[in-house]
Amino acid sequence: MTFWIVCSGIVLVAVFLATVRAIAGPTVSDRLVAVDALTTITVALMVILGFIYGREIYLDVALVYAVLAFMGVLIVARYMEGGL
Amino acid sequence: MTAGNVSKYVYTAIILFLLWIVLTSTFFWEEILAGLVLSAMVAAMGYSLFTDKGLGNFSPKRLAYFLVYIPVFLWDVIKANLDVAYRVLSPKMPIKPGIVEIHTDLKSDIAKLGLANSITLTPGTLTLDIDDDRLFIHWIYVRTTDIKEASEEIGGKFERYMKVIFE
Amino acid sequence: MNFYTVLEYIGMFLVFVGALFLFLGALGIFRLPDVYNRLQAGTKATTLGAFGAIIGIGLMRPEWLPKAILIAVFILMTNPISSHALARASYRRGIKLWDRSVVDRYGPYLREKEEKEGKR
């Protein structure tokens, strides 16, 4: 159990750092980069949570979230470029 | 060089069916049957967009190169991450960023996509834009601005694999 | 020590390394000076971090392995694309490179292209 607490702690610090950048980032792009990294971290966290709770359904949630996050980031990037 | 419609259709159906097996991860015959029917239907709708080469993608030479490419690529990704770790952790941040231009001989779109993705995940480089055979690369530690040298150093290794796998 | 125990230890190792790289990626996003450098660190480190963690979980639960590999490969294929889209969008939006960057070949190319399209 200690192992999982250590891993979750490390990932939690990562989430914190990326969130600080998402709030502080001087430009829109900085915030988006941070959010993009956060989505990847979230996918990994969902899979880890699925293992800890012993529920396979979390893997499907992670897969769908990965697809949606990818499309979301692409759409926002196109929108920023001005060619939606 | 495009393949016939039948070959494209069969290739698409096979890939979709494999995806179905992985996603359901069960081996009841009802599930398998439903997967077969659905992948046959979906392949009929989308085969012309899905692939250019059809069954040609399964040729032994391509598969062999692909299998060799996976460990080469993963090793490079690990090196890239150690590189990032070094640059992020060292207090002085040894970076010297810039955007360089490289050229590629690859023709097909999918091969260029593979090359650009490989470049992004390997040490210190990020693909910014592609225009025909010109790639613009953001390099975290610029060693050379010469187009030829940069092409060889950044993309040369992957280009050789991509040429066989995707063209 | 049977086969599954060994797999479990390998899995734990991979999950730990993955968490470490996720942390490094976030630290890179926090520390590096401009958007493009942040993207570099963010993409590479978080991609390998997520890859390691997900494959590690797959090894600890072998019946989840196919789906775990599917998610990991999906992340490996799509993360570079989204980072490329973000980088290009930022550049075309006029976000400057870091002031200590040494070379920029993309700006001249864009101006050249605009001139060509203007003449047409």
JSON list of C-alpha atoms in Angstrom, two decimals, chain C:
[
{"chain": "C", "resi": 1, "resn": "MET", "atom": "CA", "xyz": [8.99, -16.93, -6.81]},
{"chain": "C", "resi": 2, "resn": "ASN", "atom": "CA", "xyz": [6.73, -17.77, -9.71]},
{"chain": "C", "resi": 3, "resn": "PHE", "atom": "CA", "xyz": [6.16, -16.09, -13.02]},
{"chain": "C", "resi": 4, "resn": "TYR", "atom": "CA", "xyz": [3.30, -13.82, -11.88]},
{"chain": "C", "resi": 5, "resn": "THR", "atom": "CA", "xyz": [5.27, -12.45, -8.96]},
{"chain": "C", "resi": 6, "resn": "VAL", "atom": "CA", "xyz": [8.09, -11.50, -11.32]},
{"chain": "C", "resi": 7, "resn": "LEU", "atom": "CA", "xyz": [5.58, -9.81, -13.64]},
{"chain": "C", "resi": 8, "resn": "GLU", "atom": "CA", "xyz": [4.14, -7.94, -10.69]},
{"chain": "C", "resi": 9, "resn": "TYR", "atom": "CA", "xyz": [7.54, -6.61, -9.64]},
{"chain": "C", "resi": 10, "resn": "ILE", "atom": "CA", "xyz": [8.32, -5.50, -13.20]},
{"chain": "C", "resi": 11, "resn": "GLY", "atom": "CA", "xyz": [4.91, -3.82, -13.30]},
{"chain": "C", "resi": 12, "resn": "MET", "atom": "CA", "xyz": [5.52, -1.99, -10.05]},
{"chain": "C", "resi": 13, "resn": "PHE", "atom": "CA", "xyz": [8.87, -0.79, -11.32]},
{"chain": "C", "resi": 14, "resn": "LEU", "atom": "CA", "xyz": [7.28, 0.49, -14.54]},
{"chain": "C", "resi": 15, "resn": "VAL", "atom": "CA", "xyz": [4.51, 2.29, -12.66]},
{"chain": "C", "resi": 16, "resn": "PHE", "atom": "CA", "xyz": [7.06, 3.97, -10.40]},
{"chain": "C", "resi": 17, "resn": "VAL", "atom": "CA", "xyz": [9.23, 5.08, -13.33]},
{"chain": "C", "resi": 18, "resn": "GLY", "atom": "CA", "xyz": [6.11, 6.29, -15.12]},
{"chain": "C", "resi": 19, "resn": "ALA", "atom": "CA", "xyz": [5.03, 8.38, -12.15]},
{"chain": "C", "resi": 20, "resn": "LEU", "atom": "CA", "xyz": [8.53, 9.82, -11.96]},
{"chain": "C", "resi": 21, "resn": "PHE", "atom": "CA", "xyz": [8.46, 10.85, -15.62]},
{"chain": "C", "resi": 22, "resn": "LEU", "atom": "CA", "xyz": [5.00, 12.37, -15.26]},
{"chain": "C", "resi": 23, "resn": "PHE", "atom": "CA", "xyz": [6.47, 14.48, -12.48]},
{"chain": "C", "resi": 24, "resn": "LEU", "atom": "CA", "xyz": [9.47, 15.45, -14.64]},
{"chain": "C", "resi": 25, "resn": "GLY", "atom": "CA", "xyz": [7.18, 16.48, -17.49]},
{"chain": "C", "resi": 26, "resn": "ALA", "atom": "CA", "xyz": [5.13, 18.68, -15.20]},
{"chain": "C", "resi": 27, "resn": "LEU", "atom": "CA", "xyz": [8.32, 20.16, -13.76]},
{"chain": "C", "resi": 28, "resn": "GLY", "atom": "CA", "xyz": [9.50, 20.93, -17.29]},
{"chain": "C", "resi": 29, "resn": "ILE", "atom": "CA", "xyz": [6.22, 22.68, -18.05]},
{"chain": "C", "resi": 30, "resn": "PHE", "atom": "CA", "xyz": [6.63, 24.63, -14.85]},
{"chain": "C", "resi": 31, "resn": "ARG", "atom": "CA", "xyz": [10.28, 25.64, -15.30]},
{"chain": "C", "resi": 32, "resn": "LEU", "atom": "CA", "xyz": [11.20, 26.05, -18.97]},
{"chain": "C", "resi": 33, "resn": "PRO", "atom": "CA", "xyz": [11.07, 29.53, -20.50]},
{"chain": "C", "resi": 34, "resn": "ASP", "atom": "CA", "xyz": [8.74, 29.55, -23.53]},
{"chain": "C", "resi": 35, "resn": "VAL", "atom": "CA", "xyz": [5.81, 27.65, -25.06]},
{"chain": "C", "resi": 36, "resn": "TYR", "atom": "CA", "xyz": [7.87, 25.57, -27.45]},
{"chain": "C", "resi": 37, "resn": "ASN", "atom": "CA", "xyz": [10.37, 24.39, -24.85]},
{"chain": "C", "resi": 38, "resn": "ARG", "atom": "CA", "xyz": [7.52, 23.58, -22.50]},
{"chain": "C", "resi": 39, "resn": "LEU", "atom": "CA", "xyz": [5.88, 21.54, -25.22]},
{"chain": "C", "resi": 40, "resn": "GLN", "atom": "CA", "xyz": [9.10, 19.61, -25.74]},
{"chain": "C", "resi": 41, "resn": "ALA", "atom": "CA", "xyz": [9.34, 18.58, -22.11]},
{"chain": "C", "resi": 42, "resn": "GLY", "atom": "CA", "xyz": [5.61, 18.16, -21.68]},
{"chain": "C", "resi": 43, "resn": "THR", "atom": "CA", "xyz": [5.07, 15.91, -24.67]},
{"chain": "C", "resi": 44, "resn": "LYS", "atom": "CA", "xyz": [8.04, 13.61, -24.28]},
{"chain": "C", "resi": 45, "resn": "ALA", "atom": "CA", "xyz": [8.04, 13.10, -20.57]},
{"chain": "C", "resi": 46, "resn": "THR", "atom": "CA", "xyz": [4.30, 12.77, -20.06]},
{"chain": "C", "resi": 47, "resn": "THR", "atom": "CA", "xyz": [4.01, 10.41, -23.02]},
{"chain": "C", "resi": 48, "resn": "LEU", "atom": "CA", "xyz": [6.63, 8.02, -21.67]},
{"chain": "C", "resi": 49, "resn": "GLY", "atom": "CA", "xyz": [5.29, 8.46, -18.15]},
{"chain": "C", "resi": 50, "resn": "ALA", "atom": "CA", "xyz": [1.75, 7.49, -19.12]},
{"chain": "C", "resi": 51, "resn": "PHE", "atom": "CA", "xyz": [3.07, 4.70, -21.35]},
{"chain": "C", "resi": 52, "resn": "GLY", "atom": "CA", "xyz": [5.13, 3.22, -18.54]},
{"chain": "C", "resi": 53, "resn": "ALA", "atom": "CA", "xyz": [2.38, 3.48, -15.95]},
{"chain": "C", "resi": 54, "resn": "ILE", "atom": "CA", "xyz": [-0.29, 1.94, -18.17]},
{"chain": "C", "resi": 55, "resn": "ILE", "atom": "CA", "xyz": [1.88, -0.94, -19.42]},
{"chain": "C", "resi": 56, "resn": "GLY", "atom": "CA", "xyz": [2.99, -1.53, -15.83]},
{"chain": "C", "resi": 57, "resn": "ILE", "atom": "CA", "xyz": [-0.62, -1.88, -14.67]},
{"chain": "C", "resi": 58, "resn": "GLY", "atom": "CA", "xyz": [-1.21, -4.20, -17.63]},
{"chain": "C", "resi": 59, "resn": "LEU", "atom": "CA", "xyz": [1.66, -6.44, -16.48]},
{"chain": "C", "resi": 60, "resn": "MET", "atom": "CA", "xyz": [0.34, -6.54, -12.92]},
{"chain": "C", "resi": 61, "resn": "ARG", "atom": "CA", "xyz": [-3.08, -7.67, -14.20]},
{"chain": "C", "resi": 62, "resn": "PRO", "atom": "CA", "xyz": [-2.30, -9.83, -17.26]},
{"chain": "C", "resi": 63, "resn": "GLU", "atom": "CA", "xyz": [-6.00, -10.10, -18.23]},
{"chain": "C", "resi": 64, "resn": "TRP", "atom": "CA", "xyz": [-6.05, -6.30, -18.73]},
{"chain": "C", "resi": 65, "resn": "LEU", "atom": "CA", "xyz": [-2.94, -6.30, -20.86]},
{"chain": "C", "resi": 66, "resn": "PRO", "atom": "CA", "xyz": [-4.55, -6.06, -24.36]},
{"chain": "C", "resi": 67, "resn": "LYS", "atom": "CA", "xyz": [-6.66, -3.05, -23.45]},
{"chain": "C", "resi": 68, "resn": "ALA", "atom": "CA", "xyz": [-3.78, -1.42, -21.58]},
{"chain": "C", "resi": 69, "resn": "ILE", "atom": "CA", "xyz": [-1.57, -1.81, -24.64]},
{"chain": "C", "resi": 70, "resn": "LEU", "atom": "CA", "xyz": [-4.33, -0.29, -26.78]},
{"chain": "C", "resi": 71, "resn": "ILE", "atom": "CA", "xyz": [-4.57, 2.80, -24.53]},
{"chain": "C", "resi": 72, "resn": "ALA", "atom": "CA", "xyz": [-0.78, 3.15, -24.33]},
{"chain": "C", "resi": 73, "resn": "VAL", "atom": "CA", "xyz": [-0.31, 2.90, -28.09]},
{"chain": "C", "resi": 74, "resn": "PHE", "atom": "CA", "xyz": [-3.12, 5.36, -28.65]},
{"chain": "C", "resi": 75, "resn": "ILE", "atom": "CA", "xyz": [-1.40, 7.88, -26.36]},
{"chain": "C", "resi": 76, "resn": "LEU", "atom": "CA", "xyz": [1.94, 7.21, -28.06]},
{"chain": "C", "resi": 77, "resn": "MET", "atom": "CA", "xyz": [0.41, 7.95, -31.47]},
{"chain": "C", "resi": 78, "resn": "THR", "atom": "CA", "xyz": [-1.78, 10.94, -30.66]},
{"chain": "C", "resi": 79, "resn": "ASN", "atom": "CA", "xyz": [0.30, 12.96, -28.19]},
{"chain": "C", "resi": 80, "resn": "PRO", "atom": "CA", "xyz": [2.87, 14.09, -30.80]},
{"chain": "C", "resi": 81, "resn": "ILE", "atom": "CA", "xyz": [0.04, 15.15, -33.11]},
{"chain": "C", "resi": 82, "resn": "SER", "atom": "CA", "xyz": [-1.63, 17.34, -30.53]},
{"chain": "C", "resi": 83, "resn": "SER", "atom": "CA", "xyz": [1.68, 18.89, -29.51]},
{"chain": "C", "resi": 84, "resn": "HIS", "atom": "CA", "xyz": [2.44, 19.62, -33.17]},
{"chain": "C", "resi": 85, "resn": "ALA", "atom": "CA", "xyz": [-0.95, 21.28, -33.59]},
{"chain": "C", "resi": 86, "resn": "LEU", "atom": "CA", "xyz": [-0.40, 23.36, -30.47]},
{"chain": "C", "resi": 87, "resn": "ALA", "atom": "CA", "xyz": [3.08, 24.45, -31.54]},
{"chain": "C", "resi": 88, "resn": "ARG", "atom": "CA", "xyz": [1.94, 25.47, -35.01]},
{"chain": "C", "resi": 89, "resn": "ALA", "atom": "CA", "xyz": [-1.10, 27.30, -33.69]},
{"chain": "C", "resi": 90, "resn": "SER", "atom": "CA", "xyz": [1.02, 29.20, -31.17]},
{"chain": "C", "resi": 91, "resn": "TYR", "atom": "CA", "xyz": [3.52, 30.23, -33.82]},
{"chain": "C", "resi": 92, "resn": "ARG", "atom": "CA", "xyz": [0.87, 31.40, -36.28]},
{"chain": "C", "resi": 93, "resn": "ARG", "atom": "CA", "xyz": [-0.84, 33.29, -33.49]},
{"chain": "C", "resi": 94, "resn": "GLY", "atom": "CA", "xyz": [2.35, 35.31, -33.10]},
{"chain": "C", "resi": 95, "resn": "ILE", "atom": "CA", "xyz": [3.76, 33.95, -29.86]},
{"chain": "C", "resi": 96, "resn": "LYS", "atom": "CA", "xyz": [7.46, 34.77, -29.86]},
{"chain": "C", "resi": 97, "resn": "LEU", "atom": "CA", "xyz": [10.33, 32.40, -29.34]},
{"chain": "C", "resi": 98, "resn": "TRP", "atom": "CA", "xyz": [12.38, 32.79, -26.18]},
{"chain": "C", "resi": 99, "resn": "ASP", "atom": "CA", "xyz": [14.66, 35.84, -26.56]},
{"chain": "C", "resi": 100, "resn": "ARG", "atom": "CA", "xyz": [17.81, 33.72, -26.24]},
{"chain": "C", "resi": 101, "resn": "SER", "atom": "CA", "xyz": [16.87, 31.40, -29.11]},
{"chain": "C", "resi": 102, "resn": "VAL", "atom": "CA", "xyz": [19.63, 31.11, -31.69]},
{"chain": "C", "resi": 103, "resn": "VAL", "atom": "CA", "xyz": [17.88, 30.58, -35.03]},
{"chain": "C", "resi": 104, "resn": "ASP", "atom": "CA", "xyz": [14.39, 30.80, -36.54]},
{"chain": "C", "resi": 105, "resn": "ARG", "atom": "CA", "xyz": [13.84, 29.43, -40.03]},
{"chain": "C", "resi": 106, "resn": "TYR", "atom": "CA", "xyz": [10.07, 29.25, -39.76]},
{"chain": "C", "resi": 107, "resn": "GLY", "atom": "CA", "xyz": [9.29, 32.97, -39.63]},
{"chain": "C", "resi": 108, "resn": "PRO", "atom": "CA", "xyz": [10.96, 33.79, -42.99]},
{"chain": "C", "resi": 109, "resn": "TYR", "atom": "CA", "xyz": [9.19, 30.82, -44.57]},
{"chain": "C", "resi": 110, "resn": "LEU", "atom": "CA", "xyz": [5.78, 32.02, -43.39]},
{"chain": "C", "resi": 111, "resn": "ARG", "atom": "CA", "xyz": [6.40, 35.56, -44.68]},
{"chain": "C", "resi": 112, "resn": "GLU", "atom": "CA", "xyz": [7.57, 34.19, -48.03]},
{"chain": "C", "resi": 113, "resn": "LYS", "atom": "CA", "xyz": [4.45, 32.07, -48.31]},
{"chain": "C", "resi": 114, "resn": "GLU", "atom": "CA", "xyz": [2.20, 35.00, -47.47]},
{"chain": "C", "resi": 115, "resn": "GLU", "atom": "CA", "xyz": [3.83, 37.12, -50.16]},
{"chain": "C", "resi": 116, "resn": "LYS", "atom": "CA", "xyz": [3.33, 34.40, -52.74]},
{"chain": "C", "resi": 117, "resn": "GLU", "atom": "CA", "xyz": [-0.33, 34.04, -51.85]},
{"chain": "C", "resi": 118, "resn": "GLY", "atom": "CA", "xyz": [-0.77, 37.81, -51.89]},
{"chain": "C", "resi": 119, "resn": "LYS", "atom": "CA", "xyz": [0.55, 38.05, -55.44]},
{"chain": "C", "resi": 120, "resn": "ARG", "atom": "CA", "xyz": [-1.75, 35.37, -56.78]}
]
